[in-house]
XYZ file of C-alpha atoms in Angstrom:
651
model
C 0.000 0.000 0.000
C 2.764 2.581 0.954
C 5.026 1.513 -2.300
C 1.686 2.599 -4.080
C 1.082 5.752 -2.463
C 4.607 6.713 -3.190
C 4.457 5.796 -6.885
C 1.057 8.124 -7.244
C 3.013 10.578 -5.042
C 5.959 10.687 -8.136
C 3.594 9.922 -10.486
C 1.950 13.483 -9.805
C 4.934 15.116 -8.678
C 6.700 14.009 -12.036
C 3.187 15.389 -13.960
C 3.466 18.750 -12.234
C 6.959 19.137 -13.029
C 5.996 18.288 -16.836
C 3.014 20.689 -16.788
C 5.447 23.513 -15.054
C 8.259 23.224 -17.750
C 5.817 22.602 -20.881
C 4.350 26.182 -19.451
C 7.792 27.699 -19.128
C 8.522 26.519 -22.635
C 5.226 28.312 -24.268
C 5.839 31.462 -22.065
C 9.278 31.599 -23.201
C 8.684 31.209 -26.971
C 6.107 33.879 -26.122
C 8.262 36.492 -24.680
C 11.246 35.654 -27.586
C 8.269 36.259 -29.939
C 6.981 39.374 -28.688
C 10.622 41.098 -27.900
C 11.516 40.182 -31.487
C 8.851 42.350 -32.896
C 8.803 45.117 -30.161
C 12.792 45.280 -31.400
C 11.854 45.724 -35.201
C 10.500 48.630 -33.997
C 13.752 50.181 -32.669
C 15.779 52.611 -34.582
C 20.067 52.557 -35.316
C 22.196 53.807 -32.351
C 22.677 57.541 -32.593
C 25.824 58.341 -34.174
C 28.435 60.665 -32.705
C 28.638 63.766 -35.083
C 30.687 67.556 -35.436
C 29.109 70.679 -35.320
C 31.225 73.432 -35.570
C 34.306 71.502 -34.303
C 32.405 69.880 -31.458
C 31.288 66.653 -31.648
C 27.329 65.603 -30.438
C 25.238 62.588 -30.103
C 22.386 62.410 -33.285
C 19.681 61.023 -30.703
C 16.856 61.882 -33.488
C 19.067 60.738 -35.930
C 18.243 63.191 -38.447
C 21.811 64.387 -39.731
C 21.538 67.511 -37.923
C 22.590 69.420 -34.652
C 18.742 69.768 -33.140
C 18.483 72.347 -30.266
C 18.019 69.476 -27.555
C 20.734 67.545 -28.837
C 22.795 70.760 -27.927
C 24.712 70.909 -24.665
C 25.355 74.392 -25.140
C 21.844 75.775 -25.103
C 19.839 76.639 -21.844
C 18.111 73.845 -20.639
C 15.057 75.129 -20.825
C 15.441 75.804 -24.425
C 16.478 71.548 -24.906
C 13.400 70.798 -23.041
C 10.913 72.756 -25.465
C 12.170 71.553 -28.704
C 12.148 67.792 -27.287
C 8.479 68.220 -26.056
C 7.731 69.810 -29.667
C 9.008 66.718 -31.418
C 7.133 64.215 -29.059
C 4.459 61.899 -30.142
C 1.472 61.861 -27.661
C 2.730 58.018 -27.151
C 6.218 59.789 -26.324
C 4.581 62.055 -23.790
C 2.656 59.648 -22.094
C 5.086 56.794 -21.740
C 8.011 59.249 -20.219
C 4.912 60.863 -17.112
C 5.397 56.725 -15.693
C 7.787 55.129 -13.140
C 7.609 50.931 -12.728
C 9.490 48.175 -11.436
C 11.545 46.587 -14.120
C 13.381 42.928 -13.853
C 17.037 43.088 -14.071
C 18.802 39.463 -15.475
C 21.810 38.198 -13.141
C 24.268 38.229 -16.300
C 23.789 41.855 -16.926
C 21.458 41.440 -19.958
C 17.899 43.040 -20.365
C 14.794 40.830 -18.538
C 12.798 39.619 -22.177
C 11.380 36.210 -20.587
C 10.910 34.747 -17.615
C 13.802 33.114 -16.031
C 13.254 29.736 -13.366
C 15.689 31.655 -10.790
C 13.403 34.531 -10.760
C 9.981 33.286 -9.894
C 8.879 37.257 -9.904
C 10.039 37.278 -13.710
C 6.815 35.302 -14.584
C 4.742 38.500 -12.973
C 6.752 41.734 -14.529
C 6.571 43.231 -18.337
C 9.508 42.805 -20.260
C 11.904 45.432 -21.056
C 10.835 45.336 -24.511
C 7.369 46.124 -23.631
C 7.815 48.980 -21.076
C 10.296 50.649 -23.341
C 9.565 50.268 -26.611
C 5.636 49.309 -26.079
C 4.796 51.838 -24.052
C 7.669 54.110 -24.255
C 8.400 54.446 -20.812
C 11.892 55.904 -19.691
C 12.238 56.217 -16.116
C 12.239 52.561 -13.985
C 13.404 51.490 -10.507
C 14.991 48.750 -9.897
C 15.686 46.165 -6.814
C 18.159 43.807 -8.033
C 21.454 43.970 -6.143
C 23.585 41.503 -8.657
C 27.384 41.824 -8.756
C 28.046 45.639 -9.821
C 29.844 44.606 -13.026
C 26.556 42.843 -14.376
C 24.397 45.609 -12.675
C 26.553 48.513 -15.244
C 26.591 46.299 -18.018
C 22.707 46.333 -17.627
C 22.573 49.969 -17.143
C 24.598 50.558 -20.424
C 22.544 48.153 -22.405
C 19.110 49.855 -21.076
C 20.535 53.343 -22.022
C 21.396 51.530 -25.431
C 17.686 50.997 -25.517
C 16.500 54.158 -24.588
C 19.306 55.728 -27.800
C 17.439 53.648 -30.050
C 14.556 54.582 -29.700
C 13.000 57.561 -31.867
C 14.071 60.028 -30.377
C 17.140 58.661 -28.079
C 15.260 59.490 -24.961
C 17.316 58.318 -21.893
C 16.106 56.118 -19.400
C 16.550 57.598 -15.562
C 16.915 54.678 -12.739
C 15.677 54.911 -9.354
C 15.874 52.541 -6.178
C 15.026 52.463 -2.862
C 17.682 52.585 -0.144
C 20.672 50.259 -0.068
C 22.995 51.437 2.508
C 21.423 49.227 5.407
C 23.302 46.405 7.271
C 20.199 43.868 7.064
C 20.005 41.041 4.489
C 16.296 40.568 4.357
C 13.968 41.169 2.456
C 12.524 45.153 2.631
C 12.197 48.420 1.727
C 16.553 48.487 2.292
C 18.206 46.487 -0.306
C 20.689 44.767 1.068
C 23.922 45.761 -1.661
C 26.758 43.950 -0.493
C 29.420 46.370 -2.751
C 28.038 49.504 -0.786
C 28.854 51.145 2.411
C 26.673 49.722 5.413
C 25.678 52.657 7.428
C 22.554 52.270 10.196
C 19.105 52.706 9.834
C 17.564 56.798 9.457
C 15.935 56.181 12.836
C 19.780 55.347 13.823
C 21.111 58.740 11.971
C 18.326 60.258 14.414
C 19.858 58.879 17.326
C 22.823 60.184 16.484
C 21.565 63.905 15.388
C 24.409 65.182 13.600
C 23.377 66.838 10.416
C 27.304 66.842 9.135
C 27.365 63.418 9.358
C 23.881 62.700 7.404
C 25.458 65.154 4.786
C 28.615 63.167 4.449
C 26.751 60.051 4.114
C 24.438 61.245 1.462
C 27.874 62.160 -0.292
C 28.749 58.251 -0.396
C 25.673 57.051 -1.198
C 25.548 59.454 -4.397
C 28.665 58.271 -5.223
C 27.855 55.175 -4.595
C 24.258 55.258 -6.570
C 25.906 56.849 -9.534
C 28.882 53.730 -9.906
C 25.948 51.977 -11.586
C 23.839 54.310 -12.932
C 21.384 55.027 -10.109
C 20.525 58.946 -10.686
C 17.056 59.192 -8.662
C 16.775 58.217 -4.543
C 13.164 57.246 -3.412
C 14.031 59.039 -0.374
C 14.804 60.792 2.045
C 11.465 59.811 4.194
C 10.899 63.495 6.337
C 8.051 61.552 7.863
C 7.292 62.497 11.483
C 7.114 59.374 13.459
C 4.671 60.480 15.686
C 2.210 57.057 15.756
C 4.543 54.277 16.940
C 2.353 51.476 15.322
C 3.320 52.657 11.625
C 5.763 49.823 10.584
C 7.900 52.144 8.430
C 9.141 54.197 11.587
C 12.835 52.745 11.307
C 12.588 54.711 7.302
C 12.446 58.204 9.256
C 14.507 60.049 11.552
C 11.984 59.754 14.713
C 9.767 61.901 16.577
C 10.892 65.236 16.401
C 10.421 67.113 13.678
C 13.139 70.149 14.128
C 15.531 67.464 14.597
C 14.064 65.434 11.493
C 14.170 69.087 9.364
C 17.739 69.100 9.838
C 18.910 66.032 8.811
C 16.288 66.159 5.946
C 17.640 68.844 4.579
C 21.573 67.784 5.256
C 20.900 64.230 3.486
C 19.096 66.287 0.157
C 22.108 68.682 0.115
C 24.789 65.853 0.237
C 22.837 63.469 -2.172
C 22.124 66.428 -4.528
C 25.079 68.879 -3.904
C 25.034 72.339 -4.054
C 22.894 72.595 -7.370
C 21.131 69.887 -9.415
C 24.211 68.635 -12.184
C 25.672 65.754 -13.684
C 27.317 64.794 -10.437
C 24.091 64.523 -8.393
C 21.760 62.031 -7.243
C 18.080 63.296 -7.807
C 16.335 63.437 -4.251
C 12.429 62.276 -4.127
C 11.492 63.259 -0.634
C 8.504 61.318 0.933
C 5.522 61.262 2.401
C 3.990 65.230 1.938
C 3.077 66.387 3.481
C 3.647 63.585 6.444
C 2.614 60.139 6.653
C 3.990 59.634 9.983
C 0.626 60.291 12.201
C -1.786 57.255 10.121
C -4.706 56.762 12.131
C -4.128 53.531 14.470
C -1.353 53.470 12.704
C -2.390 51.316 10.187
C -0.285 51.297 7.183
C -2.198 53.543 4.051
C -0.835 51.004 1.436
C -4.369 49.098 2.583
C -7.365 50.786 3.463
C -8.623 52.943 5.132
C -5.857 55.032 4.330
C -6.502 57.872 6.621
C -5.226 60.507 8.937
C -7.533 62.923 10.427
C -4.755 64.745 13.422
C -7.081 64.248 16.144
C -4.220 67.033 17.858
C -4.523 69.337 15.614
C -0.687 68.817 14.547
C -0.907 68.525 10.790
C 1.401 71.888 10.679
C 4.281 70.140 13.091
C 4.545 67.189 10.279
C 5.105 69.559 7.629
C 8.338 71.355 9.220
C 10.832 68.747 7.787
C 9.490 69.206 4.067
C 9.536 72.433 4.529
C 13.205 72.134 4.862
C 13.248 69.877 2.289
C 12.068 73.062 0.015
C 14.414 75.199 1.191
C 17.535 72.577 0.482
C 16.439 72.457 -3.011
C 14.849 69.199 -3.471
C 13.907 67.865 -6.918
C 11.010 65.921 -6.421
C 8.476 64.994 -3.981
C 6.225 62.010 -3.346
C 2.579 62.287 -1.492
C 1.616 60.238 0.661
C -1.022 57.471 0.265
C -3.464 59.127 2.824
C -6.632 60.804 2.747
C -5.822 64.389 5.143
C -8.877 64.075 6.819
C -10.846 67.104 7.979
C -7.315 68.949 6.358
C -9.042 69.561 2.539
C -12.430 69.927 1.682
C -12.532 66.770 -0.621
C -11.929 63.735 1.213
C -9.603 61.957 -0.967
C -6.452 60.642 -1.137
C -3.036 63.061 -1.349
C -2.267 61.665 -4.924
C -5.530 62.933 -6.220
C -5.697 65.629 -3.701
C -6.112 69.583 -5.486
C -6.016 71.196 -2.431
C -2.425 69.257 -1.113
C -0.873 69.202 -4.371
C -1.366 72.427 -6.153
C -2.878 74.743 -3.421
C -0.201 73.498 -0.488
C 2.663 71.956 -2.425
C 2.369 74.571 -5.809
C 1.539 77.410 -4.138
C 2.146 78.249 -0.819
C 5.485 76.837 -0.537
C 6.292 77.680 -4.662
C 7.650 74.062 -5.517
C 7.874 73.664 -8.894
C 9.908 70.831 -9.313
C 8.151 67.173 -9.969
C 5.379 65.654 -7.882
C 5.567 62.036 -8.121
C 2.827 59.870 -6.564
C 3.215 57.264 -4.562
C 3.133 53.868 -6.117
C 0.058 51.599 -7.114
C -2.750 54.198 -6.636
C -4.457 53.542 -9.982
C -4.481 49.383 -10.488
C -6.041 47.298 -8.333
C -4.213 44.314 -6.944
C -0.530 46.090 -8.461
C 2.679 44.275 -7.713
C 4.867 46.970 -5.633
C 8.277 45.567 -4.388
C 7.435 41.906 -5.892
C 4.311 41.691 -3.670
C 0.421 42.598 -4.458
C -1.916 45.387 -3.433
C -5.001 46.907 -4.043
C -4.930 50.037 -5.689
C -4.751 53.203 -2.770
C -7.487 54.916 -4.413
C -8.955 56.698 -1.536
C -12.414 58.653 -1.962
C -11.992 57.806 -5.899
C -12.786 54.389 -5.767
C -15.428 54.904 -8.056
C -13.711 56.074 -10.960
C -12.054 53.775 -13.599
C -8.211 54.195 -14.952
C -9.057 56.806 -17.301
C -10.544 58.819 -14.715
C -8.650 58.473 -12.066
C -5.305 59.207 -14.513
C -7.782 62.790 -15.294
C -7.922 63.454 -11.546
C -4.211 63.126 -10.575
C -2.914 65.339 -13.344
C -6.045 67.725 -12.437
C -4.077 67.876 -8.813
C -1.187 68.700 -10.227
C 0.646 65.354 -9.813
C 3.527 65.394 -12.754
C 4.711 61.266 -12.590
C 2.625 58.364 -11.794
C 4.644 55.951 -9.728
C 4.151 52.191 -9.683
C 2.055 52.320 -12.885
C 2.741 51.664 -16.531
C -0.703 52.771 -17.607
C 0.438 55.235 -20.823
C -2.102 54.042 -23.213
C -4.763 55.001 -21.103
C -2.994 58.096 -20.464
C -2.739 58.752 -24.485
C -6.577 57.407 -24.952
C -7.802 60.166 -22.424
C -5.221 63.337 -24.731
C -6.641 61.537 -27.957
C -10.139 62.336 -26.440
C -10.053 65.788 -24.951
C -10.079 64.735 -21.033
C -6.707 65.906 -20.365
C -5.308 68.794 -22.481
C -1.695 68.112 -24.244
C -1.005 71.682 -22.945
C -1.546 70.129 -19.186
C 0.812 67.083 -19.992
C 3.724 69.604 -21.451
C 3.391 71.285 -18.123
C 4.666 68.115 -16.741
C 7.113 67.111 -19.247
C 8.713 70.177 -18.483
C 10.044 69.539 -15.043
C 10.480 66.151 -15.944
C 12.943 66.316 -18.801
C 14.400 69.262 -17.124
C 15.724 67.037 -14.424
C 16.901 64.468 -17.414
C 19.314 67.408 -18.773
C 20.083 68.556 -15.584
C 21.742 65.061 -14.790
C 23.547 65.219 -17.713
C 21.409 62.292 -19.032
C 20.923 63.458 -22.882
C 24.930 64.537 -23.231
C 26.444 61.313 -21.423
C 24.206 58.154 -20.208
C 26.821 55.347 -20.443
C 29.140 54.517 -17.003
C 32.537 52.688 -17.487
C 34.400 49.963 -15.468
C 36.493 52.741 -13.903
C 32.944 54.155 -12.161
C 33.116 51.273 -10.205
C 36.110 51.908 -8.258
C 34.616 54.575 -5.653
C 32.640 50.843 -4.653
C 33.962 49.261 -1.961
C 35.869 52.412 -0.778
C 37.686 51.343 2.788
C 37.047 55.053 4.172
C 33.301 54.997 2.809
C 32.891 51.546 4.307
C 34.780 53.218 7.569
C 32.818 56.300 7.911
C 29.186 53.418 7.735
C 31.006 51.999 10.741
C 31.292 54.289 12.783
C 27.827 55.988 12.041
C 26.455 52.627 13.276
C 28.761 52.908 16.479
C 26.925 56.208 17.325
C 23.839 55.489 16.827
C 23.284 52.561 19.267
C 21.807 53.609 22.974
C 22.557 52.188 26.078
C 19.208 52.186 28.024
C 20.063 50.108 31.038
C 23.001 49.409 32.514
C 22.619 47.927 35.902
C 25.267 47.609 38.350
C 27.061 49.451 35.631
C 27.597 45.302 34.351
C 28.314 46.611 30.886
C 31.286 47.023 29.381
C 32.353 42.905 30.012
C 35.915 41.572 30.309
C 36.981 40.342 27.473
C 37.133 37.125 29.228
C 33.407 37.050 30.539
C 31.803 34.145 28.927
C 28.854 34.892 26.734
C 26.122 32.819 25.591
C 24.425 34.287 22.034
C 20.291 34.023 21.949
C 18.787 35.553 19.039
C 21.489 35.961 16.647
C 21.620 34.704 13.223
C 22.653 30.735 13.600
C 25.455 31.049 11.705
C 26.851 33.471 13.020
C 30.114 33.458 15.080
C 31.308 35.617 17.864
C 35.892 36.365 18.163
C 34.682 36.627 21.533
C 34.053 33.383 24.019
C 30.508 31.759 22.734
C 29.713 29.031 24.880
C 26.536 26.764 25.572
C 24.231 28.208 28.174
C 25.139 25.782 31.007
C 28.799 27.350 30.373
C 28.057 31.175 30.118
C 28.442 33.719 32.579
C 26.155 36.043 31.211
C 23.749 36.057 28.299
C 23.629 38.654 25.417
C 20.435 37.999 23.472
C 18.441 39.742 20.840
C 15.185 40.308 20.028
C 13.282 42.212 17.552
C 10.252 44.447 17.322
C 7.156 42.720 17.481
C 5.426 42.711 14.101
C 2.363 41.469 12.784
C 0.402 40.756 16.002
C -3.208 41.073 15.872
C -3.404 42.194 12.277
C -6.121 41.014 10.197
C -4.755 40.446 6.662
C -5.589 39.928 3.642
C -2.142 39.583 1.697
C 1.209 38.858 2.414
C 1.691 42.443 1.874
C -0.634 43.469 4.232
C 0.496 41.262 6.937
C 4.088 42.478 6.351
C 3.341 46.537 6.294
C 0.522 45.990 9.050
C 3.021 46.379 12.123
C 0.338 45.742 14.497
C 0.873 45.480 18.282
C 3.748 46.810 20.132
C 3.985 44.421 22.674
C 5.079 40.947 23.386
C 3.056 37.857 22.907
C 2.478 35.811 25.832
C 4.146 33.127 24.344
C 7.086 34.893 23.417
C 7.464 36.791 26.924
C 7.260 32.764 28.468
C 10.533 32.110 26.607
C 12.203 35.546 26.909
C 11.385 35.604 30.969
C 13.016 32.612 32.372
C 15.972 32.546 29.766
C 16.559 36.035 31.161
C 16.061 35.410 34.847
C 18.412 32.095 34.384
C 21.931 34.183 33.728
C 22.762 37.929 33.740
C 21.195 38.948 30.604
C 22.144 42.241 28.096
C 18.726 42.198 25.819
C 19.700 43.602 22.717
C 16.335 45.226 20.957
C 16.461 45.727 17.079
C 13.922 48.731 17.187
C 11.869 48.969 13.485
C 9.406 50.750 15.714
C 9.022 51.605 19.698
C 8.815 48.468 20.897
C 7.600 47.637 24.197
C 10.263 46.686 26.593
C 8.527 46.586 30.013
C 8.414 43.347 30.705
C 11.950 42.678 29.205
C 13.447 45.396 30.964
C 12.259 44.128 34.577
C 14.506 40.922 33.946
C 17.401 42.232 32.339
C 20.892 43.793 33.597
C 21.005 45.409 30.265
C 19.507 47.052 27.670
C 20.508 48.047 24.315
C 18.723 49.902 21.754
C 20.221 48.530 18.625
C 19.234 50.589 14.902
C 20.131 48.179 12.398
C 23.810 47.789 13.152
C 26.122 45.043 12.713
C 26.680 41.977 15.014
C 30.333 42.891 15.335
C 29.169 46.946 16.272
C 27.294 45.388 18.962
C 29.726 42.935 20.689
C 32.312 45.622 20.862
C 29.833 47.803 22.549
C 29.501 45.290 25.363
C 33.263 44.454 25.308
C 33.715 48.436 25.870
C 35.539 48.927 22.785
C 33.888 52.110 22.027
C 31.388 54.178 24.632
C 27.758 54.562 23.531
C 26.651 57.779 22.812
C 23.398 57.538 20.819
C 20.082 59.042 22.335
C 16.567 57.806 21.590
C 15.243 59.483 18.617
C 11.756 57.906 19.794
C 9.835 57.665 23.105
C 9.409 53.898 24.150
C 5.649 53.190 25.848
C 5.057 51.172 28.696
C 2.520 49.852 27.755
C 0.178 49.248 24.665
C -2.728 50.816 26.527
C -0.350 53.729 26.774
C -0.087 54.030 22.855
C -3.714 53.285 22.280
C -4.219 56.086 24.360
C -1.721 58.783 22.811
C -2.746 60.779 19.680
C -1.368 59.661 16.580
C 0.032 62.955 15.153
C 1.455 64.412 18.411
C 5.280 63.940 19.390
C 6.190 62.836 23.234
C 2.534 62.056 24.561
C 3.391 58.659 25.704
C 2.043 58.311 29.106
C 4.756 57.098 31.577
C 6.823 56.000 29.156
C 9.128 53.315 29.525
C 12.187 55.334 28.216
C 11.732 59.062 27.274
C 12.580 60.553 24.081
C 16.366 61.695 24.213
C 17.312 59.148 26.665
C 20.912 57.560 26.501
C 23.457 56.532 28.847
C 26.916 56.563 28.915
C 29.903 54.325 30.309
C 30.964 55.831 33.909
């Protein structure tokens, strides 16, 4: 019986399999067949030509020296004769930024590939750039930084063949954390490792945020990264919102500051072919969500029960006055803030009364991403679309309303024939999408995109810089806090015998790791809790829904008597203010640890350096205290556990 129940068990297993290739051979023959007729459509590479003894690139291809082809002309001038030779297909393709797959051997993503299950669910290259035209892409692919420039120069190659050479501008998401997992950091292993912007908080030095920003635009622009989807100058103010590690913490003068240091570093002085475009995030301050649920997921709202909506908008402010390039809404409707209740991305009243005209930014509003198509794949994952108050409204519609706010880009969307069906048909004026393409392409020349795309091997040198890499270590040195130290038991002897709880399992301490039976004292960490009580739909939900602050029973009955067994130094990975009460009854120590290295911690304890960090965050005592507090006002944690500001030193 069991020899037969294993033979149907291959049987099936061995029909899957079948099944699964035969449908990996038919996609693949499809996506061969469809990039070999997007590609017919491409033009010859633009040929390098003299004009009056100085040589240009032909991007149009027409023989001549055009006005945008001319580095010599104002900018302004370029950007007006490009628009004027634009199709409407041209126009609508270039107001989009998606995802787009990047292959492991440097080549451009045309079919799926078995190592990349998330190939199956993305467009092709072909499609997004010849298709539907689009030029501007971010990416999340971290392969070895030869492959990842090859791939850069053979997407710009792209972009130059196409009618009118248009080059293709690459954003990403941060990459200068120290974690490996999956997130909105992507782990890079050839980049500095510097800790998280709650740890930069702790810290509170706006130099050192500058110099940073430096090294990651050098950094970003060694392969061909010219726009960050950052800085966040989010308030953390509710300390449910999962994405409170992404911000500089609770106070917003301190978070102005360091705003406005990390735009001037990662942009320098003025917008040029040396800078890193800056996309600040969320405006006007998604850092007060309403039980701080997450607004990737409805409801999606924040209605400042204390009256603080003004105190979130002090670091973008900043943000204006540094000179910032672009800026990204959040997903939220500003409830009780506008007069229409919808969300910021289709919001007049945020976008061109606040963000146009009282603070006079005219650089490019780009929305956050997915907020047209429902169930869109953001970062790999799916979501419904954060249509708030618009619901109603179908793609065409909804594409009318956000350029009727004043929105310039469309993020997470690759929607352009839409876009072109609603010009073709008189719902949105070409006139309105020039105003757009204005500040769009103006950024393209600005970078120095249209003169020079193309990186060489020698770009990759400033990678892997010892003083870069240096300068990350010690920024995660001063960010960590020492919260607890009783009986002043930290720093240890190098000789004290430690026992490691919570650490990766492979991972290996210089210093004397020994079984618990053998340990003098116990160093253990723990993370934030995440996830708890959260009633999910998705994966994505249940990983942006942070949920409860506090401990689960069942975790507290293993911390507890592990603790209580051995002197114990609790090291707490804070993604958001965790609560520690419990913890901190039963433990000698206690460390507030901002995404730093394993090694950065144990020479902590072994007193190799002295902490000198300071909470950037209150931490509550309790969750009864948070549900209590008001989501959009700073430091109204009732008895908290550990105040904002709070840091201890070595005696």
């Amino acid at each position: 019986m069991i020899k037969k129940i294993i033979k149907l068990l291959a049987f099936g297993l061995g029909g899957l399999f079948l099944i699964l290739l035969i449908g990996y051979l038919f996609y693949s023959i499809k996506a061969n067949r469809s990039a070999s007729e997007y590609l017919t459509q491409l033009g010859p590479e633009a040929p390098l030509l003299v004009d009056e003894g100085e040589s240009y690139r032909d991007l149009n291809k027409n023989g001549k020296r055009d006005v945008y082809e001319n580095k010599n002309k104002p900018i302004d001038q370029r950007v007006e004769d490009l628009i004027q030779q634009m199709t409407v297909e041209e126009k609508a393709g270039s107001l989009f930024i998606d995802m787009i797959g990047v292959n492991a051997d440097g080549t451009l993503m045309e079919k799926p590939s078995l190592t990349d299950p998330f190939s199956f669910i993305m467009a092709s290259t072909s499609e997004m750039t010849i298709g539907k035209q689009m030029n501007h892409f971010n990416i999340r692919a971290a392969h070895p930084k030869e492959k990842m420039l090859e791939w850069y120069n053979a997407l710009q190659k792209r972009g130059e063949r196409s009618r009118l050479g248009i080059p293709i501008t690459v954003a990403s998401d941060p990459r200068h954390g120290v974690p490996t997992t999956f997130g909105a950091s992507i782990y890079t292993p050839y980049f500095s490792k510097w800790p998280s912007a709650l740890g930069f908080g702790a810290i509170d030095d706006s130099l050192l945020v500058q110099e940073h920003a430096k090294i990651v635009r050098q950094e970003y622009n060694a392969i061909g990264i010219k726009l960050a989807l950052g800085p966040m100058a989010d308030t953390a103010t509710e300390p449910r919102w999962t994405r409170v590690n992404g911000t500089f913490g609770e106070n917003a003068e301190v978070n102005a500051r360091l705003t406005a240091a990390y735009i001037r570093g990662l942009q320098g002085d003025s917008i040029d072919t040396h800078s890193v475009l800056a996309m600040v995030k969320h405006f006007p301050g998604s850092g007060a969500l309403d039980d701080g649920k997450d607004s990737h997921f409805p409801p999606g709202i924040q209605s400042y029960k204390g009256g603080q909506f003004d105190y979130h908008l002090k670091p973008f402010e900043a943000a204006f006055e540094a000179g910032v390039g672009s800026v990204m809404p959040y997903y939220s409707v500003p409830k009780g803030i506008t007069q229409e209740e919808v969300a910021a991305g289709y919001n007049k009243e945020i976008i061109t009364n606040l963000l146009r005209e009282r603070y006079q930014f005219n650089g490019i509003i780009c929305s956050d991403w997915g907020i047209i198509t429902d169930k869109k794949m953001i970062g790999f994952l799916f979501k419904p679309a954060s249509a708030y108050g618009v619901e109603e409204l179908n793609t065409k519609e909804r594409i009318q309303k956000i350029f009727d706010a004043g929105v310039d880009m469309i993020g997470g969307e690759s929607v352009s024939q839409p876009l072109v069906e609603a010009i073709q048909s008189g719902m949105i004026s070409e006139a309105r999408i020039d105003q757009s393409l204005r500040r769009v392409m103006k950024e393209k020349f600005r970078l120095g995109l249209f003169d020079q795309p193309y990186l060489d091997k020698k770009d990759l040198e400033i990678l892997s810089n010892p003083k870069s890499i240096a300068l990350g270590v010690e920024a995660q040195k001063k960010s960590v806090v020492l919260l607890k130290n009783e009986n002043n038991i930290l720093p240890l002897d190098v000789k004290t015998k430690i026992h490691l709880y919570g650490f990766e399992p492979d991972y290996s301490s210089d210093f004397q790791n020994v079984s618990l039976k053998d340990a003098d004292v116990i160093i253990a960490k723990i993370q934030t809790p995440k996830g708890e009580g959260v009633e999910a739909e998705s994966l994505m939900q249940k990983m942006l829904e942070g949920g409860r602050l506090d401990y689960t029973q069942e975790q507290l009955n293993e911390f507890i008597p592990l603790f209580k067994s051995k002197p114990t130094i609790v090291v707490a990975n804070l993604q958001r203010p965790a609560i520690l009460t419990e913890i901190d009854q039963v433990a000698q120590a206690l460390i507030a640890d901002f995404d730093v290295s394993n090694e950065v911690i144990l020479d902590l304890i072994f007193g190799n350096f002295k902490p000198s960090g300071t909470l950037p965050i209150q931490l509550p005592s309790s969750m009864q205290s948070v549900l209590d507090q008001l989501e959009d006002t700073p430091f109204d944690a009732e008895k908290a556990l550990y105040e904002y500001g709070h840091g201890l030193n070595y005696n």
